[in-house]
């Protein structure tokens, strides 16, 4: 390093360049000023969360904002306070809306302010949790172990934090594929293998995508019919397994739904474990949000059998109220898990002591080598609230979904289209009945979103569009539910009037 005109002096008298220079480091010239703007930012972030209820659920980013977020990269530095002001004006006001108590679209968690601190700590430490011997590794291990206990898996179960259930399912099915091929497919690929997987008609698209990525192809996935309760028809599953085996296919994996994305249906996981045992198939459970029922003493029974799965995928960023992104996969057979992803390289040599100790390394349990410190926000959330309080959020959301279902049943303008088994409620505008096409319900959902009143989403059930709410939100109150029903019934009437008489829809 050469001392230049803008250098400062270190305590020991050695000159160090400042970042105003081309040569200096990227730390602030003035740490006091950095701290000052940082405190101002923290004030604004806390205010952003504290006042979320007073704002529309969602505000679309206006064209002038989008325009300012286009263009070439800056060549020259900008002061940090200017950068933060841009964030305040261009980014913060146009959020997705999922902090709001009436955001119930798709399956989006609301997070808690604990995450602000957790992500700040994680960024300050800048840990790479691929492996080695440092505290973040032990934090992630404890998080995995906590949820192993919560879900009832035996000691020795392995696990890893990932971006979400899509990635967790990819990992679970990768282990299943390796086990089915005697750990040959890592080497030889899967050409010629006729592996087939099974999920109910309520299965999430991430299952199909995992099979596509794993080289098994979407055609390897069989969708098994469900009963009127929307749970997988176990007898139909068994018939499919037997018939496919007879035809020379190799049924290698069944994916159970513990909280389906369409209706919240939970398959009979114990029956699936029996069937998988009898047919030598791997049982993977998609518990993206439903796995968190295990936090509640009164609801835990709903996911009975989850502990018999070979692998389970679930999210922290949904019902556990941890900020995006954070999910987890647990694998009962830790050795199979490691053999599927083990990453031995000359420069990744392990040692008994020193920084290269700390076996097992997380990079041996998933596709990523470098990985961030996702575990801290989970760890801090569980430390702060405890499992009981977090389980109570899950219970309350189910009670609120039941309330929403009852209010819809009592409202002549609305019509429920699926049983409320958990926290998901699917319904339609009654005026949509007999209409051609599905314009009305889609228009109602857009209108609710665009006016900032609430955010439900749409879903297709039995070939028709419906309005869907999925409550995984600790800020939701019963009053929000009541207001939503009033606003939605009114919006249905308005939109039906705009579209004209039934039968004229397109
Ligand atoms: C959200 C969800 C997924 C996908 O999880 P990501 O965290 O979005 O990757 C899979 N299955 C179900 C049932 C889900 O709700």
Coordinates of C-alpha atoms and ligand atoms in Angstrom, one line a residue:
X1 CA 0.0 0.0 0.0
X2 CA 1.4 3.4 -0.9
X3 CA 0.7 6.4 1.2
X4 CA -1.0 9.1 -0.9
X5 CA -2.0 12.7 -0.3
X6 CA -5.3 11.8 1.4
X7 CA -3.8 9.5 3.9
X8 CA -4.6 9.5 7.6
X9 CA -2.3 8.4 10.4
X10 CA -2.9 5.2 12.4
X11 CA -2.1 5.0 16.1
X12 CA 1.3 3.5 15.4
X13 CA 2.3 6.4 13.1
X14 CA 1.9 4.4 10.0
X15 CA 0.1 6.1 7.2
X16 CA -3.1 4.5 5.9
X17 CA -4.9 5.8 2.8
X18 CA -8.5 7.0 3.0
X19 CA -11.4 5.8 0.9
X20 CA -11.6 9.2 -0.9
X21 CA -8.5 7.9 -2.6
X22 CA -8.5 5.4 -5.4
X23 CA -6.4 3.2 -3.3
X24 CA -7.8 3.2 0.2
X25 CA -10.2 0.7 1.8
X26 CA -14.0 1.0 1.6
X27 CA -14.6 1.8 5.2
X28 CA -16.1 5.3 6.1
X29 CA -13.6 8.2 6.3
X30 CA -15.8 9.5 9.2
X31 CA -17.1 6.8 11.4
X32 CA -19.0 9.3 13.5
X33 CA -20.9 10.5 10.5
X34 CA -21.6 6.8 9.5
X35 CA -23.0 6.1 12.9
X36 CA -25.1 9.3 12.8
X37 CA -26.8 8.4 9.5
X38 CA -27.2 4.8 10.7
X39 CA -29.1 5.9 13.8
X40 CA -31.4 8.0 11.5
X41 CA -32.0 5.0 9.3
X42 CA -32.8 2.8 12.3
X43 CA -35.4 5.4 13.4
X44 CA -37.0 5.3 10.0
X45 CA -37.0 1.5 9.8
X46 CA -38.6 1.1 13.2
X47 CA -41.2 3.7 12.2
X48 CA -41.8 1.9 8.9
X49 CA -42.8 -1.3 10.8
X50 CA -44.5 0.5 13.7
X51 CA -46.9 2.4 11.4
X52 CA -47.6 -0.3 8.9
X53 CA -51.3 -0.5 9.8
X54 CA -51.8 3.1 9.0
X55 CA -50.8 2.7 5.3
X56 CA -52.4 1.0 2.4
X57 CA -51.4 -2.7 2.3
X58 CA -49.7 -2.1 -1.1
X59 CA -48.8 0.9 -3.2
X60 CA -47.7 0.2 -6.7
X61 CA -44.2 1.7 -7.6
X62 CA -45.1 4.7 -9.8
X63 CA -43.5 5.0 -13.3
X64 CA -41.1 7.8 -12.2
X65 CA -39.7 5.6 -9.4
X66 CA -39.3 2.6 -11.7
X67 CA -37.6 5.0 -14.2
X68 CA -35.1 6.1 -11.5
X69 CA -34.3 2.4 -10.9
X70 CA -33.1 2.0 -14.5
X71 CA -30.0 3.2 -16.2
X72 CA -26.2 2.4 -16.1
X73 CA -24.1 1.7 -13.1
X74 CA -22.6 4.8 -11.4
X75 CA -18.8 5.2 -11.9
X76 CA -18.2 7.5 -9.0
X77 CA -19.0 7.4 -5.3
X78 CA -22.1 8.8 -3.7
X79 CA -22.3 9.9 -0.1
X80 CA -23.9 7.4 2.2
X81 CA -26.6 9.8 3.3
X82 CA -27.6 10.4 -0.3
X83 CA -27.7 6.7 -0.9
X84 CA -29.9 6.2 2.1
X85 CA -32.3 8.9 1.0
X86 CA -32.7 7.2 -2.3
X87 CA -33.6 4.0 -0.5
X88 CA -36.1 5.9 1.7
X89 CA -37.8 7.5 -1.3
X90 CA -37.5 4.9 -4.1
X91 CA -37.6 1.6 -2.2
X92 CA -39.1 1.6 1.2
X93 CA -42.5 3.1 0.3
X94 CA -43.2 0.6 -2.4
X95 CA -42.9 -2.6 -0.5
X96 CA -44.7 -5.9 -1.2
X97 CA -47.0 -5.2 1.7
X98 CA -46.6 -8.4 3.7
X99 CA -45.9 -6.6 6.9
X100 CA -49.5 -5.5 6.9
X101 CA -52.1 -7.3 9.0
X102 CA -54.4 -7.7 6.0
X103 CA -51.8 -9.2 3.6
X104 CA -53.0 -12.8 3.1
X105 CA -52.0 -13.4 -0.5
X106 CA -50.1 -16.5 -1.5
X107 CA -48.2 -17.6 1.6
X108 CA -46.2 -14.7 2.9
X109 CA -44.9 -14.2 6.4
X110 CA -45.1 -10.9 8.1
X111 CA -41.7 -11.0 10.0
X112 CA -41.0 -9.2 13.3
X113 CA -38.7 -6.3 14.0
X114 CA -36.2 -8.8 15.6
X115 CA -35.2 -9.4 12.0
X116 CA -33.9 -5.9 11.6
X117 CA -31.3 -6.5 14.3
X118 CA -30.6 -10.1 13.2
X119 CA -29.8 -9.1 9.6
X120 CA -27.7 -6.1 10.8
X121 CA -25.6 -8.5 13.0
X122 CA -25.3 -11.0 10.2
X123 CA -24.2 -8.2 7.8
X124 CA -21.7 -6.8 10.3
X125 CA -20.2 -10.3 10.8
X126 CA -20.3 -11.2 7.1
X127 CA -20.0 -14.9 8.0
X128 CA -19.6 -17.6 5.4
X129 CA -21.4 -20.6 7.0
X130 CA -20.2 -23.1 4.4
X131 CA -18.2 -24.7 7.2
X132 CA -15.2 -24.2 9.5
X133 CA -15.0 -23.4 13.2
X134 CA -16.8 -20.2 14.1
X135 CA -19.9 -19.4 16.2
X136 CA -22.4 -18.9 13.3
X137 CA -21.9 -22.7 12.5
X138 CA -23.0 -23.6 16.0
X139 CA -25.9 -21.2 15.8
X140 CA -27.2 -22.9 12.6
X141 CA -26.6 -26.4 14.2
X142 CA -28.7 -25.3 17.2
X143 CA -31.5 -24.1 14.9
X144 CA -31.5 -27.4 13.0
X145 CA -31.5 -29.3 16.3
X146 CA -34.4 -27.2 17.7
X147 CA -36.6 -28.0 14.8
X148 CA -35.5 -31.6 14.8
X149 CA -36.9 -31.8 18.3
X150 CA -40.0 -29.7 17.5
X151 CA -40.9 -32.0 14.6
X152 CA -40.0 -35.2 16.6
X153 CA -37.1 -36.5 14.5
X154 CA -34.5 -38.7 16.2
X155 CA -31.0 -37.5 17.3
X156 CA -28.6 -37.8 14.4
X157 CA -31.0 -36.3 11.9
X158 CA -29.1 -33.9 9.6
X159 CA -30.4 -30.6 8.4
X160 CA -29.4 -27.4 6.7
X161 CA -30.9 -23.9 6.3
X162 CA -31.7 -22.9 2.7
X163 CA -33.5 -20.1 0.9
X164 CA -36.9 -21.8 1.3
X165 CA -39.0 -24.9 0.8
X166 CA -38.3 -25.1 -2.9
X167 CA -34.6 -25.5 -2.3
X168 CA -35.3 -27.8 0.7
X169 CA -37.5 -30.1 -1.4
X170 CA -34.8 -30.1 -4.1
X171 CA -32.3 -31.3 -1.5
X172 CA -34.7 -33.9 0.0
X173 CA -35.5 -35.4 -3.4
X174 CA -31.9 -35.4 -4.4
X175 CA -31.1 -37.6 -1.4
X176 CA -34.1 -39.8 -2.3
X177 CA -32.7 -40.1 -5.9
X178 CA -29.2 -41.1 -4.7
X179 CA -30.6 -43.6 -2.2
X180 CA -32.8 -45.1 -5.0
X181 CA -29.8 -45.5 -7.3
X182 CA -27.4 -46.8 -4.7
X183 CA -25.5 -43.4 -4.8
X184 CA -24.7 -44.0 -8.5
X185 CA -26.7 -41.1 -10.0
X186 CA -24.2 -38.5 -8.8
X187 CA -21.6 -40.2 -11.0
X188 CA -23.6 -41.6 -13.9
X189 CA -26.7 -39.4 -14.0
X190 CA -30.1 -40.8 -14.3
X191 CA -30.4 -41.7 -18.0
X192 CA -32.3 -45.0 -18.3
X193 CA -33.7 -44.8 -14.7
X194 CA -37.4 -45.0 -14.7
X195 CA -37.9 -43.3 -11.3
X196 CA -41.4 -42.1 -10.5
X197 CA -42.6 -39.8 -7.7
X198 CA -46.1 -39.2 -6.3
X199 CA -47.9 -36.2 -4.9
X200 CA -51.5 -35.3 -4.5
X201 CA -53.3 -33.0 -6.9
X202 CA -52.7 -30.3 -4.2
X203 CA -48.9 -30.7 -4.6
X204 CA -46.9 -27.5 -4.8
X205 CA -45.1 -26.7 -8.1
X206 CA -41.7 -26.8 -6.3
X207 CA -42.0 -30.6 -6.3
X208 CA -42.3 -30.7 -10.1
X209 CA -39.5 -28.2 -10.5
X210 CA -37.2 -30.3 -8.2
X211 CA -37.8 -33.4 -10.4
X212 CA -37.1 -31.3 -13.5
X213 CA -33.8 -30.0 -12.1
X214 CA -32.8 -33.4 -10.9
X215 CA -32.9 -34.7 -14.4
X216 CA -35.9 -37.0 -13.8
X217 CA -38.3 -34.8 -15.8
X218 CA -41.7 -33.5 -14.9
X219 CA -43.3 -36.7 -16.5
X220 CA -41.8 -38.7 -13.6
X221 CA -44.3 -37.0 -11.3
X222 CA -47.7 -38.7 -10.9
X223 CA -50.6 -36.6 -9.4
X224 CA -52.8 -38.7 -7.2
X225 CA -56.4 -37.7 -6.8
X226 CA -57.7 -36.3 -3.5
X227 CA -60.9 -36.9 -1.6
X228 CA -63.5 -34.2 -0.9
X229 CA -61.3 -33.2 2.1
X230 CA -58.5 -32.5 -0.4
X231 CA -56.2 -35.0 1.2
X232 CA -54.4 -37.6 -0.9
X233 CA -56.5 -40.7 -1.7
X234 CA -54.2 -43.3 -0.1
X235 CA -55.8 -46.3 -1.8
X236 CA -55.4 -44.6 -5.2
X237 CA -51.7 -43.9 -4.3
X238 CA -51.2 -47.6 -3.5
X239 CA -52.8 -48.7 -6.7
X240 CA -50.6 -46.3 -8.7
X241 CA -47.5 -47.6 -7.0
X242 CA -48.4 -51.2 -7.7
X243 CA -49.4 -50.6 -11.3
X244 CA -46.3 -48.5 -12.1
X245 CA -44.0 -51.1 -10.6
X246 CA -45.7 -53.8 -12.7
X247 CA -45.0 -51.7 -15.8
X248 CA -41.3 -51.5 -14.9
X249 CA -41.2 -48.1 -13.4
X250 CA -39.4 -47.5 -10.0
X251 CA -41.6 -45.6 -7.6
X252 CA -38.9 -44.0 -5.5
X253 CA -40.6 -41.2 -3.6
X254 CA -43.9 -40.0 -2.3
X255 CA -44.3 -36.4 -1.4
X256 CA -46.8 -35.7 1.4
X257 CA -48.5 -32.3 1.8
X258 CA -48.5 -30.9 5.4
X259 CA -50.5 -27.8 4.6
X260 CA -51.2 -27.6 0.8
X261 CA -50.8 -24.3 -0.9
X262 CA -54.2 -24.5 -2.5
X263 CA -56.4 -25.2 0.5
X264 CA -54.2 -26.0 3.5
X265 CA -55.0 -29.7 3.3
X266 CA -52.8 -32.1 5.3
X267 CA -52.4 -35.6 4.0
X268 CA -52.6 -38.6 6.3
X269 CA -48.9 -38.7 6.9
X270 CA -49.0 -41.9 9.0
X271 CA -50.7 -43.7 6.2
X272 CA -48.1 -42.4 3.8
X273 CA -45.3 -43.6 6.0
X274 CA -46.9 -47.1 6.0
X275 CA -47.3 -47.1 2.3
X276 CA -43.8 -45.9 1.7
X277 CA -42.4 -48.5 4.1
X278 CA -44.3 -51.3 2.3
X279 CA -43.1 -50.2 -1.1
X280 CA -39.6 -49.1 -0.3
X281 CA -40.2 -45.5 -1.3
X282 CA -38.8 -42.4 0.3
X283 CA -41.3 -40.2 2.1
X284 CA -40.6 -36.5 1.7
X285 CA -43.0 -34.1 3.4
X286 CA -43.7 -30.6 2.1
X287 CA -44.4 -28.8 5.3
X288 CA -43.7 -25.3 4.0
X289 CA -46.0 -23.6 6.4
X290 CA -47.9 -26.6 7.9
X291 CA -44.9 -28.0 9.8
X292 CA -45.2 -25.1 12.2
X293 CA -48.4 -26.6 13.6
X294 CA -46.0 -28.7 15.6
X295 CA -45.4 -25.6 17.7
X296 CA -48.9 -25.7 19.0
X297 CA -49.9 -28.3 21.6
X298 CA -53.5 -28.2 20.4
X299 CA -52.7 -28.4 16.6
X300 CA -49.6 -30.7 16.7
X301 CA -51.7 -33.7 16.2
X302 CA -52.7 -32.5 12.8
X303 CA -49.3 -33.3 11.4
X304 CA -48.9 -36.6 13.3
X305 CA -46.6 -38.8 11.3
X306 CA -44.4 -36.0 10.0
X307 CA -41.7 -37.5 12.3
X308 CA -41.8 -40.7 10.2
X309 CA -40.7 -38.9 7.0
X310 CA -37.3 -39.5 5.5
X311 CA -37.0 -35.8 4.8
X312 CA -39.1 -32.8 5.5
X313 CA -39.0 -29.3 4.0
X314 CA -40.3 -26.2 5.7
X315 CA -40.0 -22.5 5.9
X316 CA -39.1 -20.1 8.6
X317 CA -40.1 -17.1 6.5
X318 CA -43.8 -18.0 6.5
X319 CA -45.5 -19.0 9.7
X320 CA -42.5 -18.6 12.0
X321 CA -42.3 -14.8 11.2
X322 CA -38.7 -14.8 10.3
X323 CA -37.7 -12.3 7.5
X324 CA -37.0 -13.6 4.0
X325 CA -35.4 -15.8 3.1
X326 CA -35.1 -18.9 5.3
X327 CA -36.2 -22.5 5.0
X328 CA -34.9 -25.8 6.2
X329 CA -34.6 -29.4 5.2
X330 CA -34.2 -32.2 7.7
X331 CA -33.0 -35.7 6.6
X332 CA -33.4 -38.7 8.9
X333 CA -30.4 -40.5 7.3
X334 CA -27.6 -38.0 7.8
X335 CA -25.1 -40.3 6.1
X336 CA -27.2 -40.5 2.9
X337 CA -27.7 -36.7 3.1
X338 CA -23.9 -36.2 3.3
X339 CA -23.1 -38.7 0.6
X340 CA -25.5 -36.9 -1.8
X341 CA -23.7 -33.5 -1.5
X342 CA -20.3 -34.2 0.0
X343 CA -17.8 -31.7 -1.4
X344 CA -14.2 -32.8 -1.1
X345 CA -11.6 -30.6 -2.7
X346 CA -7.9 -30.2 -2.1
X347 CA -8.4 -26.7 -0.9
X348 CA -11.3 -27.6 1.4
X349 CA -9.1 -29.9 3.5
X350 CA -10.5 -30.4 7.0
X351 CA -8.4 -30.3 10.1
X352 CA -8.7 -31.4 13.8
X353 CA -8.1 -27.9 15.0
X354 CA -7.6 -24.4 13.6
X355 CA -10.2 -22.6 11.5
X356 CA -10.5 -25.6 9.2
X357 CA -12.0 -27.8 12.0
X358 CA -15.7 -27.8 12.9
X359 CA -16.8 -30.9 11.0
X360 CA -19.4 -31.6 9.7
X361 CA -19.4 -28.6 7.3
X362 CA -22.7 -27.4 5.9
X363 CA -21.4 -27.4 2.4
X364 CA -21.5 -31.2 2.5
X365 CA -25.3 -31.1 2.9
X366 CA -26.5 -28.9 0.1
X367 CA -25.4 -27.5 -3.3
X368 CA -24.0 -24.2 -1.9
X369 CA -20.4 -23.8 -0.9
X370 CA -20.6 -20.2 0.3
X371 CA -23.7 -19.5 2.5
X372 CA -24.8 -16.6 4.5
X373 CA -25.8 -16.4 8.2
X374 CA -29.5 -17.1 7.7
X375 CA -29.6 -19.0 11.0
X376 CA -29.2 -15.9 13.2
X377 CA -32.6 -14.4 12.4
X378 CA -34.3 -17.8 13.1
X379 CA -32.3 -18.2 16.3
X380 CA -33.0 -14.7 17.5
X381 CA -36.7 -15.0 16.7
X382 CA -37.1 -18.3 18.6
X383 CA -35.0 -16.9 21.5
X384 CA -37.0 -13.7 21.7
X385 CA -40.5 -15.3 21.5
X386 CA -40.1 -18.9 22.5
X387 CA -41.9 -21.8 20.9
X388 CA -45.2 -21.3 22.9
X389 CA -45.7 -17.7 21.8
X390 CA -44.9 -18.6 18.2
X391 CA -47.3 -21.5 18.4
X392 CA -50.0 -19.2 19.6
X393 CA -49.6 -17.1 16.5
X394 CA -50.3 -20.3 14.4
X395 CA -53.3 -21.1 16.5
X396 CA -54.7 -17.6 16.3
X397 CA -54.3 -17.6 12.5
X398 CA -56.3 -20.8 12.3
X399 CA -59.0 -19.4 14.5
X400 CA -59.1 -16.3 12.3
X401 CA -59.4 -18.5 9.2
X402 CA -62.3 -20.3 10.8
X403 CA -63.9 -17.0 11.7
X404 CA -63.4 -15.8 8.1
X405 CA -65.0 -19.0 6.8
X406 CA -68.1 -18.5 9.1
X407 CA -68.5 -14.8 8.0
X408 CA -68.3 -15.8 4.4
X409 CA -70.9 -18.5 4.9
X410 CA -73.2 -15.8 6.5
X411 CA -72.6 -13.3 3.7
X412 CA -75.0 -13.8 0.8
X413 CA -72.6 -12.0 -1.6
X414 CA -69.8 -14.5 -1.0
X415 CA -69.6 -18.3 -1.4
X416 CA -66.9 -20.6 0.1
X417 CA -65.5 -23.2 -2.4
X418 CA -63.3 -25.4 -0.2
X419 CA -63.4 -26.6 3.4
X420 CA -61.4 -24.5 5.9
X421 CA -59.1 -27.1 7.3
X422 CA -56.3 -24.8 8.5
X423 CA -55.5 -21.2 7.7
X424 CA -56.5 -21.1 4.1
X425 CA -60.0 -19.8 3.0
X426 CA -61.0 -20.1 -0.7
X427 CA -64.2 -18.4 -1.8
X428 CA -66.0 -16.7 -4.7
X429 CA -68.3 -13.8 -5.3
X430 CA -71.8 -15.3 -5.4
X431 CA -72.5 -13.2 -8.5
X432 CA -69.7 -15.1 -10.3
X433 CA -72.1 -18.1 -10.4
X434 CA -73.3 -18.8 -13.9
X435 CA -70.9 -16.2 -15.4
X436 CA -68.8 -17.2 -18.4
X437 CA -65.1 -17.0 -17.6
X438 CA -63.6 -15.9 -14.3
X439 CA -63.4 -12.1 -14.8
X440 CA -65.3 -11.1 -11.7
X441 CA -63.2 -12.8 -8.9
X442 CA -60.0 -11.7 -10.6
X443 CA -61.2 -8.1 -10.9
X444 CA -62.3 -8.1 -7.2
X445 CA -58.8 -9.3 -6.1
X446 CA -57.1 -6.7 -8.2
X447 CA -59.4 -4.0 -6.9
X448 CA -58.7 -4.9 -3.3
X449 CA -55.0 -4.9 -3.9
X450 CA -55.0 -1.6 -5.9
X451 CA -57.1 0.3 -3.4
X452 CA -54.7 -0.9 -0.6
X453 CA -57.6 -2.4 1.4
X454 CA -56.3 -6.0 1.6
X455 CA -54.2 -8.5 -0.3
X456 CA -55.8 -11.8 -1.1
X457 CA -54.7 -13.7 -4.2
X458 CA -56.4 -16.0 -6.7
X459 CA -56.3 -19.7 -7.1
X460 CA -57.8 -22.2 -9.5
X461 CA -60.0 -24.8 -7.8
X462 CA -61.8 -27.5 -9.7
X463 CA -61.0 -25.6 -12.9
X464 CA -62.4 -22.3 -11.7
X465 CA -60.8 -19.1 -10.3
X466 CA -61.5 -18.4 -6.7
X467 CA -60.3 -15.8 -4.2
X468 CA -57.8 -17.2 -1.7
X469 CA -56.6 -16.0 1.6
X470 CA -53.8 -17.6 3.6
X471 CA -53.2 -16.1 7.0
X472 CA -49.7 -16.5 8.3
X473 CA -49.6 -13.2 10.0
X474 CA -49.0 -12.3 13.6
X475 CA -50.4 -8.8 13.1
X476 CA -53.9 -9.9 11.9
X477 CA -56.8 -9.2 14.3
X478 CA -60.4 -10.5 14.3
X479 CA -61.3 -6.9 13.4
X480 CA -59.2 -7.2 10.2
X481 CA -61.1 -10.3 9.3
X482 CA -64.5 -8.6 9.8
X483 CA -63.4 -5.5 7.8
X484 CA -62.1 -7.7 5.0
X485 CA -65.5 -9.5 4.6
X486 CA -67.4 -6.2 4.4
X487 CA -64.9 -4.7 1.9
X488 CA -64.9 -7.8 -0.2
X489 CA -68.6 -8.1 -0.3
X490 CA -68.9 -4.5 -1.3
X491 CA -66.2 -4.8 -4.0
X492 CA -67.9 -7.9 -5.4
X493 CA -71.1 -5.8 -5.8
X494 CA -69.3 -2.9 -7.4
X495 CA -67.3 -5.1 -9.8
X496 CA -70.4 -7.2 -10.8
X497 CA -72.2 -4.0 -11.6
X498 CA -69.2 -2.8 -13.8
X499 CA -69.1 -6.1 -15.6
X500 CA -72.8 -6.1 -16.4
X501 CA -75.3 -9.0 -16.0
X502 CA -74.2 -12.5 -15.5
X503 CA -73.6 -14.4 -18.7
X504 CA -72.0 -11.4 -20.4
X505 CA -68.6 -11.9 -18.8
X506 CA -65.7 -12.9 -21.1
Ligands
LIG1 C1 -44.4 -21.6 -0.2 C2 -44.5 -23.0 -0.4 C3 -43.5 -23.8 -1.1 C4 -42.3 -23.1 -1.7 O1 -41.5 -22.5 -0.6 P1 -40.6 -21.3 -0.9 O2 -40.1 -21.0 0.4 O3 -41.4 -20.3 -1.6 O4 -39.5 -21.9 -1.8 C5 -43.7 -25.1 -1.2 N1 -44.8 -25.7 -0.7 C6 -45.8 -25.1 -0.1 C7 -47.0 -25.8 0.4 C8 -45.7 -23.7 0.1 O5 -46.6 -23.0 0.7

